[in-house]
Short mmCIF file of C-alpha atoms in Angstrom, two decimals:
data_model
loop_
_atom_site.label_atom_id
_atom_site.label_comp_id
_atom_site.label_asym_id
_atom_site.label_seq_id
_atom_site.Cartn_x
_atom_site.Cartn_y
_atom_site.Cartn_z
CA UNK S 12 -47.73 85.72 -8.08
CA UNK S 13 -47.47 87.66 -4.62
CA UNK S 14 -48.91 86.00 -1.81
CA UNK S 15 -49.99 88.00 1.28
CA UNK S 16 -49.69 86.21 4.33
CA UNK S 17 -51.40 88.09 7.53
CA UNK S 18 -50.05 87.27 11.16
CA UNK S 19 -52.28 88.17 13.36
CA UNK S 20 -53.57 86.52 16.80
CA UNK S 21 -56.43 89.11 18.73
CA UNK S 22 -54.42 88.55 22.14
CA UNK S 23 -51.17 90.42 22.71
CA UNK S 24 -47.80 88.56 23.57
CA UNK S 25 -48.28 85.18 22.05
CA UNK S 26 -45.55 85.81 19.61
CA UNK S 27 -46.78 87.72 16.12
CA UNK S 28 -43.87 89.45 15.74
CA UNK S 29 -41.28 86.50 16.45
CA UNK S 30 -43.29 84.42 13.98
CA UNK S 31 -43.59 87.10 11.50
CA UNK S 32 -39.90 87.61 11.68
CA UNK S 33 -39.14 83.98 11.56
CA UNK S 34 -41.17 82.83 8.99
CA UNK S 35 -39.64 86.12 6.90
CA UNK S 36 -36.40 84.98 7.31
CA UNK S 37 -37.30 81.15 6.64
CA UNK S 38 -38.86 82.04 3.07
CA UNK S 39 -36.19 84.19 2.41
CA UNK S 40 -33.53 81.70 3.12
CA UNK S 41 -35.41 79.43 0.86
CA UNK S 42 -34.99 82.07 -1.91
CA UNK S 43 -38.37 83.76 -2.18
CA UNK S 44 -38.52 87.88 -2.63
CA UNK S 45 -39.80 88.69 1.12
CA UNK S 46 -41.53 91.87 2.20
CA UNK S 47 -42.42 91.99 5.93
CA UNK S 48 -44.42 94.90 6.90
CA UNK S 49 -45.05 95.96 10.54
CA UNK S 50 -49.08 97.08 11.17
CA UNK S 51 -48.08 97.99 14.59
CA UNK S 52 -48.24 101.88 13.97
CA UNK S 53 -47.17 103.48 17.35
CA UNK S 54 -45.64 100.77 18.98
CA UNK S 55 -42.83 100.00 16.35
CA UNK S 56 -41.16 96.61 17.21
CA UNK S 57 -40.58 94.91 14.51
CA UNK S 58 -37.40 96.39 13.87
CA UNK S 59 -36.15 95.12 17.01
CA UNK S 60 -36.83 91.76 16.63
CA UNK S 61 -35.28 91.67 13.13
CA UNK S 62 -32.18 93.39 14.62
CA UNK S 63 -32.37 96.57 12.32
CA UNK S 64 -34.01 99.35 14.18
CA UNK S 65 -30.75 101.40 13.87
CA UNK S 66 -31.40 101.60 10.01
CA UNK S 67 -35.03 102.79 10.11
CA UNK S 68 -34.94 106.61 8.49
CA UNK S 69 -38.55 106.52 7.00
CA UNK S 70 -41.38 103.92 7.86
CA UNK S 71 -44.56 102.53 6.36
CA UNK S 72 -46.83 105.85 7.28
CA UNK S 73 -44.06 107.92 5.47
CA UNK S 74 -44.51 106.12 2.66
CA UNK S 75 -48.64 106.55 2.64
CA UNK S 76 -47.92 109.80 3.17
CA UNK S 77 -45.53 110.51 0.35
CA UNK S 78 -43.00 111.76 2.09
CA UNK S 79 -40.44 109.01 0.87
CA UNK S 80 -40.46 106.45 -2.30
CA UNK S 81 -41.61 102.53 -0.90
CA UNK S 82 -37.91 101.69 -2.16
CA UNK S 83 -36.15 104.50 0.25
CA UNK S 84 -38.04 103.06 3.09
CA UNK S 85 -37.59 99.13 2.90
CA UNK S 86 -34.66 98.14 5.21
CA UNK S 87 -32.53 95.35 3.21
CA UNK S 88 -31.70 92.65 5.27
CA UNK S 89 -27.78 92.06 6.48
CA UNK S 90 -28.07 88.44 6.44
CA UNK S 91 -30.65 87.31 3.83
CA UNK S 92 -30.33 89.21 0.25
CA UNK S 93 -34.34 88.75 -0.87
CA UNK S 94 -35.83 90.05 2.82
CA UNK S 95 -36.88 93.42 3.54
CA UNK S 96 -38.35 95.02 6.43
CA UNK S 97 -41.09 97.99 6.43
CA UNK S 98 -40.76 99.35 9.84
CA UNK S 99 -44.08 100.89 11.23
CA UNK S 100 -44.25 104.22 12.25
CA UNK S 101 -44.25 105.74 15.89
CA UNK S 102 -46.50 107.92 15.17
CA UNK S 103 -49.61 108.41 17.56
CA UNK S 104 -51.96 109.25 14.60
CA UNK S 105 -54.55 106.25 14.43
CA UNK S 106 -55.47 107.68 11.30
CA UNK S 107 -52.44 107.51 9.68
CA UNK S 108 -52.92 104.34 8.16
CA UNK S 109 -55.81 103.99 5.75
CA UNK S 110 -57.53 101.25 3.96
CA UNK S 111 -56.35 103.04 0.55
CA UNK S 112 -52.61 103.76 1.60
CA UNK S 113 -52.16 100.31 2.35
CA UNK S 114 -53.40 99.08 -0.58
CA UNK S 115 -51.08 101.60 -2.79
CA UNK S 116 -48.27 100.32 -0.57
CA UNK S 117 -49.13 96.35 -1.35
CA UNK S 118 -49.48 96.54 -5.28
CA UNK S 119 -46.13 98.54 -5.46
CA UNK S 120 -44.75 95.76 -3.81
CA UNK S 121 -46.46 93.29 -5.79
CA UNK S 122 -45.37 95.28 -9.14
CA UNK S 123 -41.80 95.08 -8.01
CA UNK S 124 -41.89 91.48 -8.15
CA UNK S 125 -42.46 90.11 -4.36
CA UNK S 126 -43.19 86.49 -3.88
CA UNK S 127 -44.32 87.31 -0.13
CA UNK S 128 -45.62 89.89 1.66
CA UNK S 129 -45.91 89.09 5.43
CA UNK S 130 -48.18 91.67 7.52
CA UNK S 131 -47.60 91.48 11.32
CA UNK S 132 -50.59 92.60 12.46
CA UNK S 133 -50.62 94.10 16.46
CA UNK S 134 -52.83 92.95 18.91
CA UNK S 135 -56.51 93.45 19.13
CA UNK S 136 -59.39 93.80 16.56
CA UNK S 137 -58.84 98.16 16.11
CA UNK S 138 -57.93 99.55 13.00
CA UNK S 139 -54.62 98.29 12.53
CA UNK S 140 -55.39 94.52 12.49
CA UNK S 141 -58.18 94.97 10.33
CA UNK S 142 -56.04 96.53 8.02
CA UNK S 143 -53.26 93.98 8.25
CA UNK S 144 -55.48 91.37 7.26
CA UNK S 145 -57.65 92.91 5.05
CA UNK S 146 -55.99 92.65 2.01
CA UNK S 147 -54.25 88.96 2.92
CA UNK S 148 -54.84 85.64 0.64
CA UNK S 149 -53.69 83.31 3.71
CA UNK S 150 -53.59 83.82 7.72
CA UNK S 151 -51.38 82.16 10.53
CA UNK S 152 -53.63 82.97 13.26
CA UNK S 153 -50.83 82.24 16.26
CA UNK S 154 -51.92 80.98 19.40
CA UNK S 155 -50.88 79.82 22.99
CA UNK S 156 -52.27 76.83 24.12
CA UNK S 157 -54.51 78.80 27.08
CA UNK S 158 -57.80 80.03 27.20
CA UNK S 159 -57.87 83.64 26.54
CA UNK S 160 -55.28 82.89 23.70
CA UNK S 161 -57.63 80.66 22.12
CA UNK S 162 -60.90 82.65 22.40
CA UNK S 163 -59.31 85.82 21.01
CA UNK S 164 -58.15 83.79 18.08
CA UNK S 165 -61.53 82.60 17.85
CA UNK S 166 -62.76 85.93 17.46
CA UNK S 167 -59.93 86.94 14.90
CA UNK S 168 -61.11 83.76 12.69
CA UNK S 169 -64.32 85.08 12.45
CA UNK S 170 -62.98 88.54 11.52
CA UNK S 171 -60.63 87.02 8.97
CA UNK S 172 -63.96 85.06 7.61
CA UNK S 173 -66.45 88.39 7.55
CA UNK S 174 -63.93 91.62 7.36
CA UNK S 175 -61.39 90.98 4.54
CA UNK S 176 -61.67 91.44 1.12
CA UNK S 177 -61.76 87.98 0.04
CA UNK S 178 -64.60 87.18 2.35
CA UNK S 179 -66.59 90.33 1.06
CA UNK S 180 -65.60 89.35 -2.48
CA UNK S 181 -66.34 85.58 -1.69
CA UNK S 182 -63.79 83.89 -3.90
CA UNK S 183 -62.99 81.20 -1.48
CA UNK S 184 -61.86 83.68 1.93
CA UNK S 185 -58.86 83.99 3.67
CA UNK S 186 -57.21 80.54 3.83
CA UNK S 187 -56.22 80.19 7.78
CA UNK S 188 -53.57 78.07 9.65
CA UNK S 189 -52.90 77.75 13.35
CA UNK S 190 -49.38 78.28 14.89
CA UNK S 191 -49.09 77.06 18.43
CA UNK S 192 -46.15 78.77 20.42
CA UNK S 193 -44.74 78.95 24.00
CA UNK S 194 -45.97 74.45 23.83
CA UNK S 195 -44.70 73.33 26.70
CA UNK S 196 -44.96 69.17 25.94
CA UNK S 197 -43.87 68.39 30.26
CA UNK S 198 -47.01 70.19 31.12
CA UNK S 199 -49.45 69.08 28.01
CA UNK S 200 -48.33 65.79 29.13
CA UNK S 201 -49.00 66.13 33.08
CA UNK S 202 -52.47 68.01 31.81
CA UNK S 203 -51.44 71.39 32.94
CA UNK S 204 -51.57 72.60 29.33
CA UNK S 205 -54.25 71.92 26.62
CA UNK S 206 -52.24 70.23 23.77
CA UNK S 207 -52.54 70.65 20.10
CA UNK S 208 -55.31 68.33 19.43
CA UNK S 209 -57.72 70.35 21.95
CA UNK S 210 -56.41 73.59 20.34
CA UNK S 211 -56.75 72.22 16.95
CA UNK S 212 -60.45 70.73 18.17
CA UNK S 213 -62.03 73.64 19.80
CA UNK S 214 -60.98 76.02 16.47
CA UNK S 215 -61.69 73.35 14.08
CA UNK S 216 -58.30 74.57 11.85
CA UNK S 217 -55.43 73.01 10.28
CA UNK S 218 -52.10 73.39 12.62
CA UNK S 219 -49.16 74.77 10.22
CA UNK S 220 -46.44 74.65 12.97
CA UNK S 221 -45.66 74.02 16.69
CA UNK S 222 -43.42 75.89 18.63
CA UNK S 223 -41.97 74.07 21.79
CA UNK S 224 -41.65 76.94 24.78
CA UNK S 225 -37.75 77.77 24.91
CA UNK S 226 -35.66 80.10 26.24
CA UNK S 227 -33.98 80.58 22.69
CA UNK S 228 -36.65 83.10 21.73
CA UNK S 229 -36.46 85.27 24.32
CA UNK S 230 -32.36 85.32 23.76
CA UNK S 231 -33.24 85.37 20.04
CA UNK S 232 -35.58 88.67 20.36
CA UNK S 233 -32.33 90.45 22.91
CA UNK S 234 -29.82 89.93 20.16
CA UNK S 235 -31.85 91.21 17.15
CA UNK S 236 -31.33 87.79 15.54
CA UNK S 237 -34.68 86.05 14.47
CA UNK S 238 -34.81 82.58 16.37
CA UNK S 239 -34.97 80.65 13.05
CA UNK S 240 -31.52 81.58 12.33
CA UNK S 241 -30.50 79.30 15.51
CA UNK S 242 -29.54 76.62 14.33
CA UNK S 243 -28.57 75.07 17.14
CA UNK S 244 -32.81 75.16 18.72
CA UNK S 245 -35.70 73.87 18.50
CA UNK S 246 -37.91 76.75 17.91
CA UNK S 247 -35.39 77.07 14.68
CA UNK S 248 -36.55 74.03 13.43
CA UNK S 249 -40.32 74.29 14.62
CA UNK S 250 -40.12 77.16 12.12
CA UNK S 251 -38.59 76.36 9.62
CA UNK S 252 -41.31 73.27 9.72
CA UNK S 253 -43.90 75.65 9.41
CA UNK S 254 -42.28 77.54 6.71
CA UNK S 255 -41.74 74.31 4.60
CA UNK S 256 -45.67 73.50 5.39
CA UNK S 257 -46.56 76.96 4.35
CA UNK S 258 -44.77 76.28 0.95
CA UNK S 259 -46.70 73.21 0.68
CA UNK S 260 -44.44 70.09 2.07
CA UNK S 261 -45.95 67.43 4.29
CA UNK S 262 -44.07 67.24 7.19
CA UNK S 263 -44.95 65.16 10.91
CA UNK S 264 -45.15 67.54 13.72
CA UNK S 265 -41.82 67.39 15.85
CA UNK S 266 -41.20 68.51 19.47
CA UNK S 267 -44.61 67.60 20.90
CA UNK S 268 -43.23 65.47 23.51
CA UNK S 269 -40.80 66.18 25.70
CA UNK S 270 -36.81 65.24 25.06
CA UNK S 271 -35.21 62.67 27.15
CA UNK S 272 -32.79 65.00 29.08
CA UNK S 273 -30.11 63.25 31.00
CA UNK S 274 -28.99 63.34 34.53
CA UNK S 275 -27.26 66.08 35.13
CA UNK S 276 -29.48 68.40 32.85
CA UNK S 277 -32.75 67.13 34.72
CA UNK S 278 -30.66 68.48 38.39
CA UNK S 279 -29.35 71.60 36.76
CA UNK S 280 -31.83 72.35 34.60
CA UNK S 281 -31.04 73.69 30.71
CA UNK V 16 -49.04 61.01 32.78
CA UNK V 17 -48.12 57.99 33.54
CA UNK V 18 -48.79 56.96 37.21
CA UNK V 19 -49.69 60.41 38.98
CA UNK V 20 -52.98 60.20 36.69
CA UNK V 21 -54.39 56.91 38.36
CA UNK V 22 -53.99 58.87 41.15
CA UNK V 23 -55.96 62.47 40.38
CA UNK V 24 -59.09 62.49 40.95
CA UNK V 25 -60.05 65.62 39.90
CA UNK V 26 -59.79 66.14 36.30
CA UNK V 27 -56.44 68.09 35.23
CA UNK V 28 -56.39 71.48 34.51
CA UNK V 29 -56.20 70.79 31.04
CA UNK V 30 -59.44 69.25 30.60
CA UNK V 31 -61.26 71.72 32.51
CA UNK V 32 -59.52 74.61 29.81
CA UNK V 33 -61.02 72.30 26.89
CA UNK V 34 -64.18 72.04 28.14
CA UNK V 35 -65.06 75.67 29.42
CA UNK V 36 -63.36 77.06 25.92
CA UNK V 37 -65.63 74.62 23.69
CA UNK V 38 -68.90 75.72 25.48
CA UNK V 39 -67.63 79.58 25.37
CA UNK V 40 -66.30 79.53 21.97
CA UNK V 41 -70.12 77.47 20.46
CA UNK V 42 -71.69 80.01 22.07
CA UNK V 43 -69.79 83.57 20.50
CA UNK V 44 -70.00 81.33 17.20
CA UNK V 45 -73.70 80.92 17.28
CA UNK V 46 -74.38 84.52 17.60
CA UNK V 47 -71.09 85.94 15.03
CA UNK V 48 -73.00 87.29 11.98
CA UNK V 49 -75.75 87.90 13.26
CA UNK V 50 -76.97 91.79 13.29
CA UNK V 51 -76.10 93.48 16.61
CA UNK V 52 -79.47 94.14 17.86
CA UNK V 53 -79.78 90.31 18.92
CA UNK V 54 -78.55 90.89 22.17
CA UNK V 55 -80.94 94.10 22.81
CA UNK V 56 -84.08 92.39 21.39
CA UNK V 57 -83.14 89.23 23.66
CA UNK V 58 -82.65 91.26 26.63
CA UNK V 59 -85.82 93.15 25.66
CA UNK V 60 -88.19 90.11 25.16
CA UNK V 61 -86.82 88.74 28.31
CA UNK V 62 -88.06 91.68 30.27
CA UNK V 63 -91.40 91.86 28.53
CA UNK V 64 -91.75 87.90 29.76
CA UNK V 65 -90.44 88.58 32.73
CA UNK V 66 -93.38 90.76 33.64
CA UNK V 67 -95.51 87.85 33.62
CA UNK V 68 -93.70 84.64 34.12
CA UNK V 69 -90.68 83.85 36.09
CA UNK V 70 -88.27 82.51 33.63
CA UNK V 71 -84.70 81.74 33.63
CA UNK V 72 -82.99 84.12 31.85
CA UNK V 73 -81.02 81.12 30.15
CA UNK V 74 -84.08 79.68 28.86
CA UNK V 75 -84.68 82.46 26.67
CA UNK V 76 -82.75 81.22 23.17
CA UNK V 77 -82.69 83.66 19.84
CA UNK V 78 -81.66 82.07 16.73
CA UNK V 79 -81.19 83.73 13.29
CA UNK V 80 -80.96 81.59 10.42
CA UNK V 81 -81.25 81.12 6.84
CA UNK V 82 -84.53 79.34 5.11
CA UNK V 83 -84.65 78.78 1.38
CA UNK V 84 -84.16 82.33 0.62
CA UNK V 85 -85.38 84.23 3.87
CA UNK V 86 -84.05 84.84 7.31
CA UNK V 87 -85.80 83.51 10.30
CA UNK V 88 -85.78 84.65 13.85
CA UNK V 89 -86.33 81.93 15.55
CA UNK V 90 -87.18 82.33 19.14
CA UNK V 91 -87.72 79.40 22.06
CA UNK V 92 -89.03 80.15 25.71
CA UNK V 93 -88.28 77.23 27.98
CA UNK V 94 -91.38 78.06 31.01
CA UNK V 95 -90.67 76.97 34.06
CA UNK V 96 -92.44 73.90 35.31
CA UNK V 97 -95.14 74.77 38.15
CA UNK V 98 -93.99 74.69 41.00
CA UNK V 99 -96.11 72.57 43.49
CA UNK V 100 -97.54 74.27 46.53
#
């Protein structure tokens, strides 16, 4: 059974694409066949992220299009044998994508035997997140803990719950989790920054993961190297948290308060 | 927290996030679903009121909703209370 797993969030920045990619990499590592397919046509940045954009020849439109087989265009991972990477297209034709060529593109990749398909959907409600979650069985809706982050992934929840096919077929919808990234647990604690609870009350959703704020991502993202495969942080094990969650383990939330730093770090910071 | 709270009065940041986001987000919920003319007609009936008493536009409240089988546009005027000369 292939399970499609949308990533989607309505605002821009709040970390699709560093979720998508780390939550790839964390199934993978756990053995599962991993597809992860970038909706992002004409802003391609996927590739980045997962450190491969100098081994993208053809991309996801390319293979709508014909103009390549699905297996010429999916970028093997270096690290991980069972991940692979459809790099969107740069393309400035909206129309390039289509409801139909997507769907070709997701039951070749469920006949050849994918336990996952992640779709990182771009920002906004246009074409291309519609069609990112359209087709998907589950959602991590990701969200910062601040208001225009939460609204817009208000608005996504009721698009996942109205403009998918599950919801139009109405065996059960889209089921939906909340990711909370760039969770600062200093400033939740001082009230500068709504913490999970509020999040998790004003959406009314189950939280699958949260992602303590840390400088590890954005070093993570520069090296090409999804922040999951840190070891050494946080976010790393926020992830792969959410991951094990995602596969169905009950786990506590970690990193929601703030570690006891000692002397030296509090003056110098780190 | 911890002591700098005793000493805030004015609620923190946070709070005032919660609150304005629960209100906003109850509101775009009530109306999600509901056919796209809602607005117009609202905006509409408003004027056509408007013409003859002074209401608050806020007190004008359009609810569609589902009856044993049937929709039903439900819609409340809140008048304003006479003023006294």
């Amino acid at each position: 059974m292939t399970e499609i797993i949308v990533v989607t969030s309505g605002k821009g920045g709040v970390g699709k694409t560093t979720t998508s990619a780390s939550v790839a990499c964390g199934l993978a590592r756990r053995g599962k066949r991993v597809a992860v397919v970038d909706f992002d046509i004409g802003l391609r940045n996927l590739d980045l992220i997962m450190g491969c954009e100098r081994r993208v020849v053809y991309d996801f439109v390319n293979v709508i299009q014909g103009d390549c087989t699905l297996k010429q265009a999916l970028i093997k991972d270096k690290r991980i044998e069972t991940l692979h990477v459809l790099a969107a297209s740069q393309t400035r034709d909206k129309d390039a994508l289509t409801a139909e060529g997507v769907r070709r593109v997701l039951d070749e990749l469920i006949a050849d035997g994918f336990d996952y398909i992640l779709c990182d959907s771009p920002a906004g409600i246009e074409k291309g997140a519609h069609l990112a979650m359209y087709y998907a069985d589950r959602a991590v809706v990701v969200v910062n803990p601040e208001v225009s982050s939460v609204r817009d992934s208000d608005r996504i929840l009721g698009l996942l719950a109205s403009k998918t096919q599950r919801a139009e077929q109405g065996n059960g919808g889209v089921k939906e989790h909340l990711l909370l990234t760039r969770y600062n647990p200093r400033r939740v604690a001082s009230g500068e920054m709504m913490s999970v609870d509020d999040v998790k009350e004003i959406l009314g959703l189950d939280v699958i993961g949260v992602v303590p704020e840390s400088p590890d991502v954005l070093a993570a993202s520069n090296a090409g190297v999804p922040v999951i495969l840190n070891d050494e942080s946080d976010a790393s094990r926020a992830y792969d948290d959410a991951v094990a969650r995602l596969l169905g383990e009950d786990l506590p939330m970690r990193f929601l308060e703030e570690p006891k730093r000692g002397f030296f770090a509090r003056i110098f910071g780190g | 927290m911890g002591l700098l709270a005793l000493f805030r009065r004015t609620p923190s940041s946070a709070s005032v996030a919660k609150e304005r986001l629960r209100i906003i987000v109850a509101q775009e919920r009530s109306v999600r679903g509901s056919p796209d003319y809602l607005p117009l007609l609202r905006r509409e009936i408003l004027q056509v009121i408007h013409k003859y008493v002074n209401v608050d536009p806020e007190a004008v409240q359009i609810n569609l909703g589902q009856e044993e089988g049937h929709e039903v546009l439900e819609l409340s005027v809140a008048l304003p209370e006479k003023t006294r000369a």
